[in-house]
CSV table of C-alpha atoms in Angstrom, one decimal:
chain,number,residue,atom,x,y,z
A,10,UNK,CA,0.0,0.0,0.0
A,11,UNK,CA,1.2,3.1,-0.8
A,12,UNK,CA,2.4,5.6,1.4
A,13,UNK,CA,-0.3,8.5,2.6
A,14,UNK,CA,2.0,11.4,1.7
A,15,UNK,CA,1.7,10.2,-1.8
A,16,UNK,CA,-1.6,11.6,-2.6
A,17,UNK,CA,-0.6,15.1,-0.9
A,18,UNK,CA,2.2,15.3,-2.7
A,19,UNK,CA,0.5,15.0,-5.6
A,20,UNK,CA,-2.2,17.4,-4.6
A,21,UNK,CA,0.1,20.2,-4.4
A,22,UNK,CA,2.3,19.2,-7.2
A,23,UNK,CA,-1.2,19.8,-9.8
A,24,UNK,CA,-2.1,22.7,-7.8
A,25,UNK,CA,0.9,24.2,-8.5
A,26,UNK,CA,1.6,23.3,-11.9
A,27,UNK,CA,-1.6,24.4,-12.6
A,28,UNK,CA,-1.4,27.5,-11.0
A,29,UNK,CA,2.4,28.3,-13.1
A,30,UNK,CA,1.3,27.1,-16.3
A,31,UNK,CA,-1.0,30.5,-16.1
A,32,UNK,CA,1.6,33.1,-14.9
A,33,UNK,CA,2.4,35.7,-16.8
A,34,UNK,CA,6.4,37.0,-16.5
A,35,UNK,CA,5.7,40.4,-14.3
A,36,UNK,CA,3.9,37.5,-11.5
A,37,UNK,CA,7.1,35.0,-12.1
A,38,UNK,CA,8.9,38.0,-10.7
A,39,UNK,CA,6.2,39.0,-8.0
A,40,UNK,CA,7.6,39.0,-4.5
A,41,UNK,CA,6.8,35.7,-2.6
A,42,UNK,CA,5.8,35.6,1.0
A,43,UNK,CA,9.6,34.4,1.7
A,44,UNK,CA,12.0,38.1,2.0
A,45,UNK,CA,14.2,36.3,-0.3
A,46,UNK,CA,12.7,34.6,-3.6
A,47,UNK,CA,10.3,35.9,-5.6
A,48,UNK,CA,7.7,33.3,-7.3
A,49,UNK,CA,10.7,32.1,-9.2
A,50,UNK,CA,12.9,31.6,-6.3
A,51,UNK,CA,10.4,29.4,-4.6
A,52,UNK,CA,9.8,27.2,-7.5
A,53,UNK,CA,13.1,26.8,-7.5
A,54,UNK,CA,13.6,25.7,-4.5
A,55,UNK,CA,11.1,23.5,-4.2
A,56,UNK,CA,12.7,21.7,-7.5
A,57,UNK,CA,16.2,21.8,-5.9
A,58,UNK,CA,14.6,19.8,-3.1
A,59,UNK,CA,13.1,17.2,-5.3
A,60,UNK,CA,16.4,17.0,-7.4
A,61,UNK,CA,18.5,16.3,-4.7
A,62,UNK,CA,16.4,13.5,-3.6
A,63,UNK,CA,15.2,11.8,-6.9
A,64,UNK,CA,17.2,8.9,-7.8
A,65,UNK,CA,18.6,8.2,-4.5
A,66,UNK,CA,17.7,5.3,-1.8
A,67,UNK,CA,15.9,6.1,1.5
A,68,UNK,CA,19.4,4.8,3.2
A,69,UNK,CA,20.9,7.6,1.6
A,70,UNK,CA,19.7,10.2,3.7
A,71,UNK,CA,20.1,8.0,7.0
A,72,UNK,CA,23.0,10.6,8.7
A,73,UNK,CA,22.1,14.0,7.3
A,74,UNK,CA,20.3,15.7,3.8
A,75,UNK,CA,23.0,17.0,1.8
A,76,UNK,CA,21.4,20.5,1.2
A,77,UNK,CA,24.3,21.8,0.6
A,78,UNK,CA,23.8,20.7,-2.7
A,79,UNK,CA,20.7,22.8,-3.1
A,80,UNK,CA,22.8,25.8,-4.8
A,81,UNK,CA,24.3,23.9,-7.6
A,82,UNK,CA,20.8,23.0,-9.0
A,83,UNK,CA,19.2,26.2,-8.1
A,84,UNK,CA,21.9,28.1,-10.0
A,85,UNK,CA,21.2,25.8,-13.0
A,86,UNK,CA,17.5,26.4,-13.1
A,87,UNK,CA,18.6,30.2,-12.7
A,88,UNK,CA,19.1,30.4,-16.4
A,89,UNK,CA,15.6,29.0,-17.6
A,90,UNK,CA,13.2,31.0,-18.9
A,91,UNK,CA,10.0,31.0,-16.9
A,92,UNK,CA,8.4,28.7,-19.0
A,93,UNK,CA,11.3,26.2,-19.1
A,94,UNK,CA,11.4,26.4,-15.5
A,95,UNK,CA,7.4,25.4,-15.0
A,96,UNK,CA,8.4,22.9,-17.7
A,97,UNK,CA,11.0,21.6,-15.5
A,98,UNK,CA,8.6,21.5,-12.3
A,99,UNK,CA,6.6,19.0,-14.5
A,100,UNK,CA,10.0,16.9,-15.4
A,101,UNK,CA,11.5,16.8,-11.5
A,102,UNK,CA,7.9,16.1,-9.7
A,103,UNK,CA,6.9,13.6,-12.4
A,104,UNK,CA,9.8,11.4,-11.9
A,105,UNK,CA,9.4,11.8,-8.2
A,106,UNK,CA,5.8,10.6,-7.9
A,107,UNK,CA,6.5,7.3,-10.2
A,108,UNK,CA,9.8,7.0,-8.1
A,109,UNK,CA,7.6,7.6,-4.8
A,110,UNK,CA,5.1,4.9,-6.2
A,111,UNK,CA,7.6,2.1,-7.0
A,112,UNK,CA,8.7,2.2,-3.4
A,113,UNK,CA,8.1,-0.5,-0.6
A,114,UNK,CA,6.6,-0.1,2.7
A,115,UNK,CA,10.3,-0.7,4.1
A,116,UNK,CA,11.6,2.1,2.0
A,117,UNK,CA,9.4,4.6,3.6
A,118,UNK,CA,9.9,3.3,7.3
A,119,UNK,CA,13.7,3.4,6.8
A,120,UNK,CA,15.1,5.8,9.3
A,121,UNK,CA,16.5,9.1,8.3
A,122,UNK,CA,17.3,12.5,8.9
A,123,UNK,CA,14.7,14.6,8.2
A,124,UNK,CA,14.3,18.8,8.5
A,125,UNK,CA,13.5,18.3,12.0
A,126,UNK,CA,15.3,15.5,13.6
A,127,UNK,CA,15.5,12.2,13.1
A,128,UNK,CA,12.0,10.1,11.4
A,129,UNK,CA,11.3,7.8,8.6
A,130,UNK,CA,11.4,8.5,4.8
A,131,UNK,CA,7.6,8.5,4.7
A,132,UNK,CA,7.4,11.6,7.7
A,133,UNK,CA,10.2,13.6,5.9
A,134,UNK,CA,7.7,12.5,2.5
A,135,UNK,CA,4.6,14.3,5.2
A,136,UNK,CA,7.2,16.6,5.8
A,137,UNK,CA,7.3,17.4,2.1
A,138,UNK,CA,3.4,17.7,2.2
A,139,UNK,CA,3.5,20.3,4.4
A,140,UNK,CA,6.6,22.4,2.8
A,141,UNK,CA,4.8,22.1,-0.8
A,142,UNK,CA,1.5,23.6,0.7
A,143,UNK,CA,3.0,26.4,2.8
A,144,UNK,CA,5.3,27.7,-0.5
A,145,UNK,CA,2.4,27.3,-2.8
A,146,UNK,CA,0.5,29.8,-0.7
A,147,UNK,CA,3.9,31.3,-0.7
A,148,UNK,CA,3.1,31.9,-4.2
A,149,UNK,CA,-0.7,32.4,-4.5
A,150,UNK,CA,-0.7,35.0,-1.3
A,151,UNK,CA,1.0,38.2,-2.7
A,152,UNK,CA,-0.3,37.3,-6.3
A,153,UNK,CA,-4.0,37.9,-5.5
A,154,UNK,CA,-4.8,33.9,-6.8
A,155,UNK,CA,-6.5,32.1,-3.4
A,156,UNK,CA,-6.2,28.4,-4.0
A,157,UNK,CA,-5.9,24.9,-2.8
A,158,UNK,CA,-7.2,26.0,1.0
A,159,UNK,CA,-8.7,22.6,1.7
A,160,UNK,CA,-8.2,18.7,0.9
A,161,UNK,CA,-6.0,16.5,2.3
A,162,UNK,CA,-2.8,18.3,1.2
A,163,UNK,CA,-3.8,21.2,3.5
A,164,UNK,CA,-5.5,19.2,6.0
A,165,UNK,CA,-1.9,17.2,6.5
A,166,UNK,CA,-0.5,20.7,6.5
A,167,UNK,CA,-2.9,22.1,9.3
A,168,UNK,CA,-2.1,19.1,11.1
A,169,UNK,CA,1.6,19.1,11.1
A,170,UNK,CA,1.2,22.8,12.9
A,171,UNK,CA,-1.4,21.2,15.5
A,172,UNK,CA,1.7,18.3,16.2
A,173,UNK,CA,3.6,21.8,16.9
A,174,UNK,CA,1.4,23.4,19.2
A,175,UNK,CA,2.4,22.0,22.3
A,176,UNK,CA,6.0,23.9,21.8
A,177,UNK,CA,4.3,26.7,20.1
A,178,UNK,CA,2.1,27.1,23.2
A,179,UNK,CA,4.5,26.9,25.6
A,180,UNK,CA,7.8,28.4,24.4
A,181,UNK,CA,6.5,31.0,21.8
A,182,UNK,CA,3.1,31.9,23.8
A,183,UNK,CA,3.8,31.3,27.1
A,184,UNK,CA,0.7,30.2,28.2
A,185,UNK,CA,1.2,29.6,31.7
A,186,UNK,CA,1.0,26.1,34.2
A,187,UNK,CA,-2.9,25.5,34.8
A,188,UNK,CA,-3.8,27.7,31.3
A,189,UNK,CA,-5.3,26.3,28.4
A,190,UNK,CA,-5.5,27.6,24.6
A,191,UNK,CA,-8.3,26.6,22.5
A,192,UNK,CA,-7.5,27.4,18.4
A,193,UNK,CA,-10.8,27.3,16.7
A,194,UNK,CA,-10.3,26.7,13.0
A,195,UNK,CA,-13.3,28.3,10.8
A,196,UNK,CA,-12.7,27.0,7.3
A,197,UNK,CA,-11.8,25.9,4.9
A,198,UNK,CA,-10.0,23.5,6.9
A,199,UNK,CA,-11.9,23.2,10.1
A,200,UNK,CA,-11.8,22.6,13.7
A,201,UNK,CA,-10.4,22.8,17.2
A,202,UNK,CA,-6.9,22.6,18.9
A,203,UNK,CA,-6.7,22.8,22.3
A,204,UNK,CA,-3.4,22.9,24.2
A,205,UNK,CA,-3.1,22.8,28.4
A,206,UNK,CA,-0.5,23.6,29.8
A,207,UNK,CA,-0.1,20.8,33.0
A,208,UNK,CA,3.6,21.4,34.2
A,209,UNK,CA,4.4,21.0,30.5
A,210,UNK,CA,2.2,21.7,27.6
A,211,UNK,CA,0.5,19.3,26.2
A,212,UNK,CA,-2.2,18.5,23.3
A,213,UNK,CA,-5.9,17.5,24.5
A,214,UNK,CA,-9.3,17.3,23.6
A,215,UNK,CA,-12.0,17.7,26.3
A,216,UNK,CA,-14.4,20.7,25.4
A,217,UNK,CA,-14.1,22.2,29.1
A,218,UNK,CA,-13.9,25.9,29.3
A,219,UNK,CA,-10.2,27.3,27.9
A,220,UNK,CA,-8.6,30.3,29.2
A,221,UNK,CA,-8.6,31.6,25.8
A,222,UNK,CA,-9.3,30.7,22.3
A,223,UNK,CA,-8.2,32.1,19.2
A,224,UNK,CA,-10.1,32.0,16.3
A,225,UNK,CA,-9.1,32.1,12.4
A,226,UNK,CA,-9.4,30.6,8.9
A,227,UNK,CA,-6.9,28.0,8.3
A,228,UNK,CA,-5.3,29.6,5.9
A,229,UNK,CA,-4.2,32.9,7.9
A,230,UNK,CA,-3.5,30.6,11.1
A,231,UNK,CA,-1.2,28.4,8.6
A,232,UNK,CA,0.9,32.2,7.8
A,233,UNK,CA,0.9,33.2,11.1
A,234,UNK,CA,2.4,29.8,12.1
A,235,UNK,CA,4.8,30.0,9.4
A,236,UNK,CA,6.0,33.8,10.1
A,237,UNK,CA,4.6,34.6,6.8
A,238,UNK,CA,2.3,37.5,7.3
A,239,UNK,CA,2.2,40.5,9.5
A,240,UNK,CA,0.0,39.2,13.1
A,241,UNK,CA,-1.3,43.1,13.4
A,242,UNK,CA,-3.0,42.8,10.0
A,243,UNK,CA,-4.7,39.9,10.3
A,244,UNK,CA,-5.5,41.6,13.7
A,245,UNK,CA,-7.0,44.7,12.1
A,246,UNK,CA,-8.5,43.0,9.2
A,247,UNK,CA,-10.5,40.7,12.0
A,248,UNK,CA,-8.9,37.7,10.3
A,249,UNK,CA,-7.9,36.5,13.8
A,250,UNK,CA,-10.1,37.0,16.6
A,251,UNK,CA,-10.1,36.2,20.5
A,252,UNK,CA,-12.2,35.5,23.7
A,253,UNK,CA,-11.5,34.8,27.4
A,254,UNK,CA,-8.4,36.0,28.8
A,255,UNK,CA,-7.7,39.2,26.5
A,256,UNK,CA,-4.0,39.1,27.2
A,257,UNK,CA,-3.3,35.8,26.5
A,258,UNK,CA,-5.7,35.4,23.6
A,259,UNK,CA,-4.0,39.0,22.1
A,260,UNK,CA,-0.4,37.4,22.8
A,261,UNK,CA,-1.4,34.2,21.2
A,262,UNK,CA,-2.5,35.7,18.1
A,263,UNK,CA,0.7,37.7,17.9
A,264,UNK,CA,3.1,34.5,18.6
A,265,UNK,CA,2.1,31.5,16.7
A,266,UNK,CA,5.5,31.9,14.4
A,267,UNK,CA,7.2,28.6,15.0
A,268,UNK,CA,9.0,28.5,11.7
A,269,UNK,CA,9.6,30.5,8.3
């Protein structure tokens, strides 16, 4: 049986080869979410990724991921045109996903390094999920183009933040021993996260009465998690909302960045 990453990679490989088969050169060159790449930039560096893993065995990536590699193909896809370069987003993921199919149930439980500590090939493969999802909104963010909010690809996304809350809660929040955080999700990926904070903090889910609880569309909670967006606007557009405790729920929605 096939690994469950599978089909959210290949959600967010379609959505985004969808989505750059349509771009006109002035939004190739639009500034991404990231400070440093543009629309280009992050296409290519979700290729280098992919490029540095195809062809190579699980086993491979048992002591470390060699990103240091990651400039020498960048560099190369630095001289395509924009249409070579969504061209060669087709090639790289295409090869990946029949790769990714031929593989064994061993091959993704072998143990490697993954981006944030040591897993199996198939949680750096969730991993993956979760990195294609953010960049694409990366991408369809500053551009105006709203897309691929929902479905399993995002769902595993929105998930792989809730996994992160505990830490979030705790060291980026400071919600404090005998406090509880509830994160009510409003669409289009939906539901509840609630975090209490018991001499360390940890992930449950009774419904009792929370200190405070935050509430937002997936989507901006999945920037703010990901340092992409400014908290205050979201704040001011009424994109993230709280109730209970006022301080805590204000100092939540200003400190969910756990990564960028």
């Amino acid at each position: 049986m096939s690994h469950p990453a599978l089909h959210g990679l290949d959600l967010c490989w379609s959505s985004l080869q969808s989505l750059l088969d349509e771009l006109s050169a002035d939004q190739w060159s639009t500034q991404s979410l990231c400070p440093d790449w543009d629309v280009a930039g992050v296409v290519m560096h979700l290729v280098a990724v992919e490029e540095m893993l195809l062809g190579r065995p699980p086993s491979e990536f048992a002591e470390r991921l060699p990103f240091d590699e990651l400039a020498g193909f960048t560099e190369a896809m630095s001289k395509l045109t924009h249409s070579e370069l969504a061209e060669k987003f087709r090639t790289v993921t295409a090869a990946r996903k029949a790769e990714l199919a031929a593989m064994s149930d061993e091959d993704f439980a072998t143990p490697v390094m993954t981006p944030v500590g040591p897993g199996t090939y198939g949680r750096f493969m969730d991993i993956r999920v979760f990195d294609f999802w953010a960049h694409e909104q990366d991408i369809r963010t500053p551009l105006g183009l709203p897309g691929h909010e929902d479905g399993a690809a995002a769902e595993r996304s929105i998930d792989e933040i809730r996994m992160s809350m505990p830490y979030i809660a705790g060291k980026r929040i400071g919600v404090a021993d005998g406090e509880s955080l509830r994160v009510q999700l409003s669409g289009p990926v939906s539901g509840e996260i609630t975090i209490r904070v018991d001499g360390r903090a940890g992930l449950v889910t009774d419904s009792d009465p929370t200190t405070a609880s935050i509430t937002a569309d997936s989507t901006t909670f999945a920037l703010l998690a990901c340092g992409r967006v400014d908290p205050q606007t979201r704040i001011d557009s009424g994109q993230i909302t709280w109730s209970g405790n006022a301080e805590l729920g204000e100092r939540a929605a200003r400190s969910l960045r756990f990564t960028m």
